[in-house]
Amino acid sequence: EPEVTQTPSHQVTQMGQEVILRCVPISNHLYFYWYRQILGQKVEFLVSFYNNEISEKSEIFDDQFSVERPDGSNFTLKIRSTKLEDSAMYFCASTGGQGFYGYTFGSGTRLTVV
Amino acid sequence: AQKVTQAQTEISVVEKEDVTLDCVYETRDTTYYLFWYKQPPSGELVFLIRRNSFDEQNEISGRYSWNFQKSTSSFNFTITASQVVDSAVYFCALRNTGNQFYFGTGTSLTVIP
């Protein structure tokens, strides 16, 4: 079964450093997403991406965050200057379309900011 | 606005007991989709079930069953004859036609041998 692949599975970074989380969505999917889960809390929507632009973003997704689909296969989330409170599990997801299309989550990247 | 409430923060049961995880949702959309995900300690989200708002039939899959009632905006999940491997955090989620997921706060289930 097709999977959404996220790398790395765990990343440790120093506060103030830039970090890039990588995702390879399912190849024929068109819509891409990032979600965040702070330890012990619920999964929260960050951003959706379609047709090479952001279609929706939450209040969490401030100027420190950016997304990109640099080469037609990867989908990246960049945090420009990490803060301690950015420590969380980050999930990438993709879907083929609106409505009742299958929506697949990756296995997540656990980001620890020290 | 969309909202998912899982009032049970933590549940402990003894192995082989049945357990029901509650989920109540709010939405003004007439078309929406409801989901349950399992999150084991390793952290990934394991898809369990998807239901659309027009299909209120209850579903059974092995030891798992789901009860969807639009009248009470609930989508409850029952595990029959629980096993230690069922220990995890379970999330209920709602997805609207805009494709965004709204997750509940999760229920942490511990099955005691």
CSV table of C-alpha atoms in Angstrom, one decimal:
chain,number,residue,atom,x,y,z
A,1,GLU,CA,0.0,0.0,0.0
A,2,PRO,CA,1.3,3.5,-0.9
A,3,GLU,CA,2.9,5.4,2.0
A,4,VAL,CA,3.8,8.9,3.0
A,5,THR,CA,7.4,8.9,4.0
A,6,GLN,CA,8.9,11.3,6.5
A,7,THR,CA,12.6,11.8,7.3
A,8,PRO,CA,14.2,11.9,9.7
A,9,SER,CA,12.1,10.1,12.2
A,10,HIS,CA,13.8,12.0,15.0
A,11,GLN,CA,15.7,15.3,14.9
A,12,VAL,CA,17.5,17.2,17.6
A,13,THR,CA,18.4,20.8,17.0
A,14,GLN,CA,19.7,23.7,19.0
A,15,MET,CA,17.4,26.6,19.7
A,16,GLY,CA,17.8,29.3,17.0
A,17,GLN,CA,18.8,26.8,14.3
A,18,GLU,CA,16.9,26.3,11.1
A,19,VAL,CA,15.4,22.9,10.6
A,20,ILE,CA,13.9,21.3,7.5
A,21,LEU,CA,11.5,18.4,7.8
A,22,ARG,CA,11.1,16.3,4.7
A,23,CYS,CA,8.1,14.3,3.4
A,24,VAL,CA,7.5,12.3,0.3
A,25,PRO,CA,3.8,12.2,-0.3
A,26,ILE,CA,2.0,9.5,-2.3
A,27,SER,CA,3.0,10.1,-5.9
A,28,ASN,CA,-0.4,10.8,-7.5
A,29,HIS,CA,-1.7,12.9,-4.6
A,30,LEU,CA,-2.4,16.6,-5.1
A,31,TYR,CA,-3.0,18.0,-1.7
A,32,PHE,CA,-0.4,18.1,1.0
A,33,TYR,CA,-0.5,19.0,4.7
A,34,TRP,CA,1.6,19.5,7.8
A,35,TYR,CA,0.2,18.8,11.3
A,36,ARG,CA,1.9,19.2,14.7
A,37,GLN,CA,1.4,17.4,17.9
A,38,ILE,CA,3.0,18.7,21.1
A,39,LEU,CA,3.8,15.9,23.5
A,40,GLY,CA,0.6,14.8,25.2
A,41,GLN,CA,-1.7,17.0,23.3
A,42,LYS,CA,-3.9,16.8,20.2
A,43,VAL,CA,-2.8,16.8,16.6
A,44,GLU,CA,-3.2,20.3,15.2
A,45,PHE,CA,-3.4,21.5,11.6
A,46,LEU,CA,-0.6,23.8,10.4
A,47,VAL,CA,-0.9,24.2,6.7
A,48,SER,CA,-2.3,22.8,3.5
A,49,PHE,CA,-0.6,23.1,0.1
A,50,TYR,CA,-2.1,22.7,-3.4
A,51,ASN,CA,-1.0,23.6,-6.9
A,52,ASN,CA,2.3,24.9,-5.5
A,53,GLU,CA,0.9,27.3,-3.1
A,54,ILE,CA,-0.5,27.4,0.4
A,55,SER,CA,-4.3,27.0,0.4
A,56,GLU,CA,-4.9,27.3,4.1
A,57,LYS,CA,-2.9,27.9,7.3
A,58,SER,CA,-3.5,28.0,11.0
A,59,GLU,CA,-2.5,30.7,13.5
A,60,ILE,CA,0.4,28.4,14.5
A,61,PHE,CA,1.9,28.7,11.1
A,62,ASP,CA,3.6,32.1,11.5
A,63,ASP,CA,6.5,33.7,9.7
A,64,GLN,CA,8.9,31.3,11.2
A,65,PHE,CA,7.4,28.5,9.1
A,66,SER,CA,7.5,27.9,5.4
A,67,VAL,CA,6.6,25.0,3.1
A,68,GLU,CA,7.9,24.1,-0.3
A,69,ARG,CA,7.6,21.4,-2.9
A,70,PRO,CA,11.0,21.8,-4.4
A,71,ASP,CA,11.2,19.0,-6.9
A,72,GLY,CA,7.8,17.6,-7.5
A,73,SER,CA,8.2,14.7,-5.1
A,74,ASN,CA,9.4,16.1,-1.8
A,75,PHE,CA,7.3,18.4,0.4
A,76,THR,CA,9.2,20.2,3.1
A,77,LEU,CA,8.5,22.2,6.3
A,78,LYS,CA,11.1,24.7,7.3
A,79,ILE,CA,11.3,26.3,10.7
A,80,ARG,CA,13.6,29.3,10.4
A,81,SER,CA,14.7,29.8,13.9
A,82,THR,CA,13.6,27.1,16.2
A,83,LYS,CA,12.3,27.7,19.7
A,84,LEU,CA,11.9,25.3,22.6
A,85,GLU,CA,8.1,25.3,22.1
A,86,ASP,CA,8.6,24.0,18.6
A,87,SER,CA,9.5,20.6,20.1
A,88,ALA,CA,6.7,18.3,18.8
A,89,MET,CA,5.8,15.5,16.5
A,90,TYR,CA,5.3,16.8,13.0
A,91,PHE,CA,3.1,14.8,10.7
A,92,CYS,CA,2.9,15.1,6.9
A,93,ALA,CA,-0.2,14.0,5.1
A,94,SER,CA,-1.5,13.9,1.5
A,95,THR,CA,-4.7,13.2,-0.3
A,96,GLY,CA,-5.7,12.8,-3.9
A,97,GLY,CA,-8.6,15.2,-3.8
A,98,GLN,CA,-11.4,16.9,-1.9
A,99,GLY,CA,-14.1,15.0,-0.1
A,100,PHE,CA,-14.0,11.3,0.5
A,101,TYR,CA,-10.5,10.7,-0.9
A,102,GLY,CA,-8.1,8.7,1.1
A,103,TYR,CA,-6.0,10.8,3.4
A,104,THR,CA,-2.7,9.3,4.4
A,105,PHE,CA,-0.5,10.4,7.3
A,106,GLY,CA,3.2,9.8,7.5
A,107,SER,CA,4.7,8.2,10.5
A,108,GLY,CA,6.0,11.6,11.8
A,109,THR,CA,9.2,13.4,12.7
A,110,ARG,CA,9.8,13.9,16.3
A,111,LEU,CA,11.6,17.3,16.6
A,112,THR,CA,13.4,18.1,19.9
A,113,VAL,CA,14.7,21.6,20.3
A,114,VAL,CA,17.4,21.9,23.1
B,1,ALA,CA,-16.6,25.9,13.6
B,2,GLN,CA,-15.6,22.3,13.9
B,3,LYS,CA,-14.8,20.7,17.2
B,4,VAL,CA,-14.2,17.2,18.5
B,5,THR,CA,-14.5,16.3,22.1
B,6,GLN,CA,-13.2,13.2,23.8
B,7,ALA,CA,-14.2,13.7,27.4
B,8,GLN,CA,-12.3,10.6,28.6
B,9,THR,CA,-8.7,11.5,29.1
B,10,GLU,CA,-7.5,8.1,30.5
B,11,ILE,CA,-9.2,4.7,30.8
B,12,SER,CA,-7.8,1.6,32.4
B,13,VAL,CA,-9.4,-1.8,31.9
B,14,VAL,CA,-8.4,-5.3,32.7
B,15,GLU,CA,-7.6,-7.6,29.8
B,16,LYS,CA,-10.7,-9.2,28.2
B,17,GLU,CA,-13.0,-6.4,29.4
B,18,ASP,CA,-15.0,-4.4,26.8
B,19,VAL,CA,-14.3,-0.7,26.6
B,20,THR,CA,-16.0,2.2,24.8
B,21,LEU,CA,-14.3,5.4,23.9
B,22,ASP,CA,-16.6,8.4,23.5
B,23,CYS,CA,-16.4,11.0,20.8
B,24,VAL,CA,-18.7,14.0,20.3
B,25,TYR,CA,-18.3,16.4,17.4
B,26,GLU,CA,-19.6,19.8,16.4
B,27,THR,CA,-19.9,21.0,12.8
B,28,ARG,CA,-22.3,23.1,10.7
B,29,ASP,CA,-21.3,21.2,7.5
B,30,THR,CA,-23.8,18.7,6.2
B,31,THR,CA,-21.1,16.7,4.6
B,32,TYR,CA,-18.2,15.6,6.7
B,33,TYR,CA,-16.1,12.6,7.6
B,34,LEU,CA,-15.3,11.0,10.9
B,35,PHE,CA,-12.2,9.0,11.8
B,36,TRP,CA,-10.6,7.1,14.5
B,37,TYR,CA,-6.8,6.8,14.8
B,38,LYS,CA,-4.7,4.8,17.1
B,39,GLN,CA,-1.4,6.2,18.3
B,40,PRO,CA,0.9,3.6,19.9
B,41,PRO,CA,3.9,4.7,22.0
B,42,SER,CA,6.1,4.8,18.8
B,43,GLY,CA,4.0,7.9,17.8
B,44,GLU,CA,2.6,7.1,14.3
B,45,LEU,CA,-1.1,7.6,13.6
B,46,VAL,CA,-2.7,4.3,12.7
B,47,PHE,CA,-5.9,4.6,10.7
B,48,LEU,CA,-8.8,2.6,12.1
B,49,ILE,CA,-12.0,3.8,10.4
B,50,ARG,CA,-13.5,6.4,8.2
B,51,ARG,CA,-17.2,7.3,8.1
B,52,ASN,CA,-19.1,9.8,6.0
B,53,SER,CA,-21.9,11.9,7.4
B,54,PHE,CA,-24.5,10.1,5.2
B,55,ASP,CA,-23.7,6.7,6.4
B,56,GLU,CA,-25.0,6.0,9.9
B,57,GLN,CA,-24.6,2.3,9.7
B,58,ASN,CA,-22.7,0.9,12.5
B,59,GLU,CA,-19.6,-1.0,11.6
B,60,ILE,CA,-17.8,-4.0,13.1
B,61,SER,CA,-14.3,-5.1,12.3
B,62,GLY,CA,-13.1,-8.0,14.4
B,63,ARG,CA,-13.0,-6.8,18.0
B,64,TYR,CA,-13.6,-3.2,17.0
B,65,SER,CA,-17.0,-1.6,16.5
B,66,TRP,CA,-18.2,1.9,15.9
B,67,ASN,CA,-21.5,3.5,16.7
B,68,PHE,CA,-22.3,6.6,14.7
B,69,GLN,CA,-25.4,8.6,15.8
B,70,LYS,CA,-26.0,11.9,14.0
B,71,SER,CA,-28.9,12.8,16.4
B,72,THR,CA,-26.4,13.0,19.2
B,73,SER,CA,-23.4,14.0,17.1
B,74,SER,CA,-21.5,11.0,18.5
B,75,PHE,CA,-19.1,8.5,17.0
B,76,ASN,CA,-18.2,6.1,19.7
B,77,PHE,CA,-15.6,3.3,19.5
B,78,THR,CA,-15.9,0.0,21.3
B,79,ILE,CA,-13.2,-2.6,21.8
B,80,THR,CA,-14.5,-6.0,22.7
B,81,ALA,CA,-12.4,-8.4,24.8
B,82,SER,CA,-9.5,-5.9,25.1
B,83,GLN,CA,-5.9,-7.0,24.8
B,84,VAL,CA,-2.7,-5.5,26.1
B,85,VAL,CA,-1.7,-4.6,22.5
B,86,ASP,CA,-4.7,-2.3,22.5
B,87,SER,CA,-3.0,0.0,24.9
B,88,ALA,CA,-2.5,3.3,23.1
B,89,VAL,CA,-3.9,6.8,22.7
B,90,TYR,CA,-7.0,6.9,20.5
B,91,PHE,CA,-8.0,10.0,18.6
B,92,CYS,CA,-11.3,10.8,17.1
B,93,ALA,CA,-11.2,13.3,14.2
B,94,LEU,CA,-13.5,15.2,11.9
B,95,ARG,CA,-12.6,16.2,8.4
B,96,ASN,CA,-14.7,18.8,6.6
B,97,THR,CA,-15.0,19.2,2.9
B,98,GLY,CA,-12.1,21.7,3.0
B,99,ASN,CA,-9.9,18.7,3.8
B,100,GLN,CA,-8.6,19.9,7.1
B,101,PHE,CA,-8.7,17.5,10.1
B,102,TYR,CA,-9.9,18.5,13.5
B,103,PHE,CA,-8.7,16.1,16.2
B,104,GLY,CA,-10.0,15.5,19.6
B,105,THR,CA,-7.6,15.5,22.6
B,106,GLY,CA,-7.3,11.8,22.6
B,107,THR,CA,-8.1,9.0,25.1
B,108,SER,CA,-5.2,7.1,26.6
B,109,LEU,CA,-6.2,3.5,27.0
B,110,THR,CA,-4.3,1.1,29.3
B,111,VAL,CA,-5.1,-2.5,29.2
B,112,ILE,CA,-3.9,-4.3,32.3
B,113,PRO,CA,-2.9,-7.9,31.9
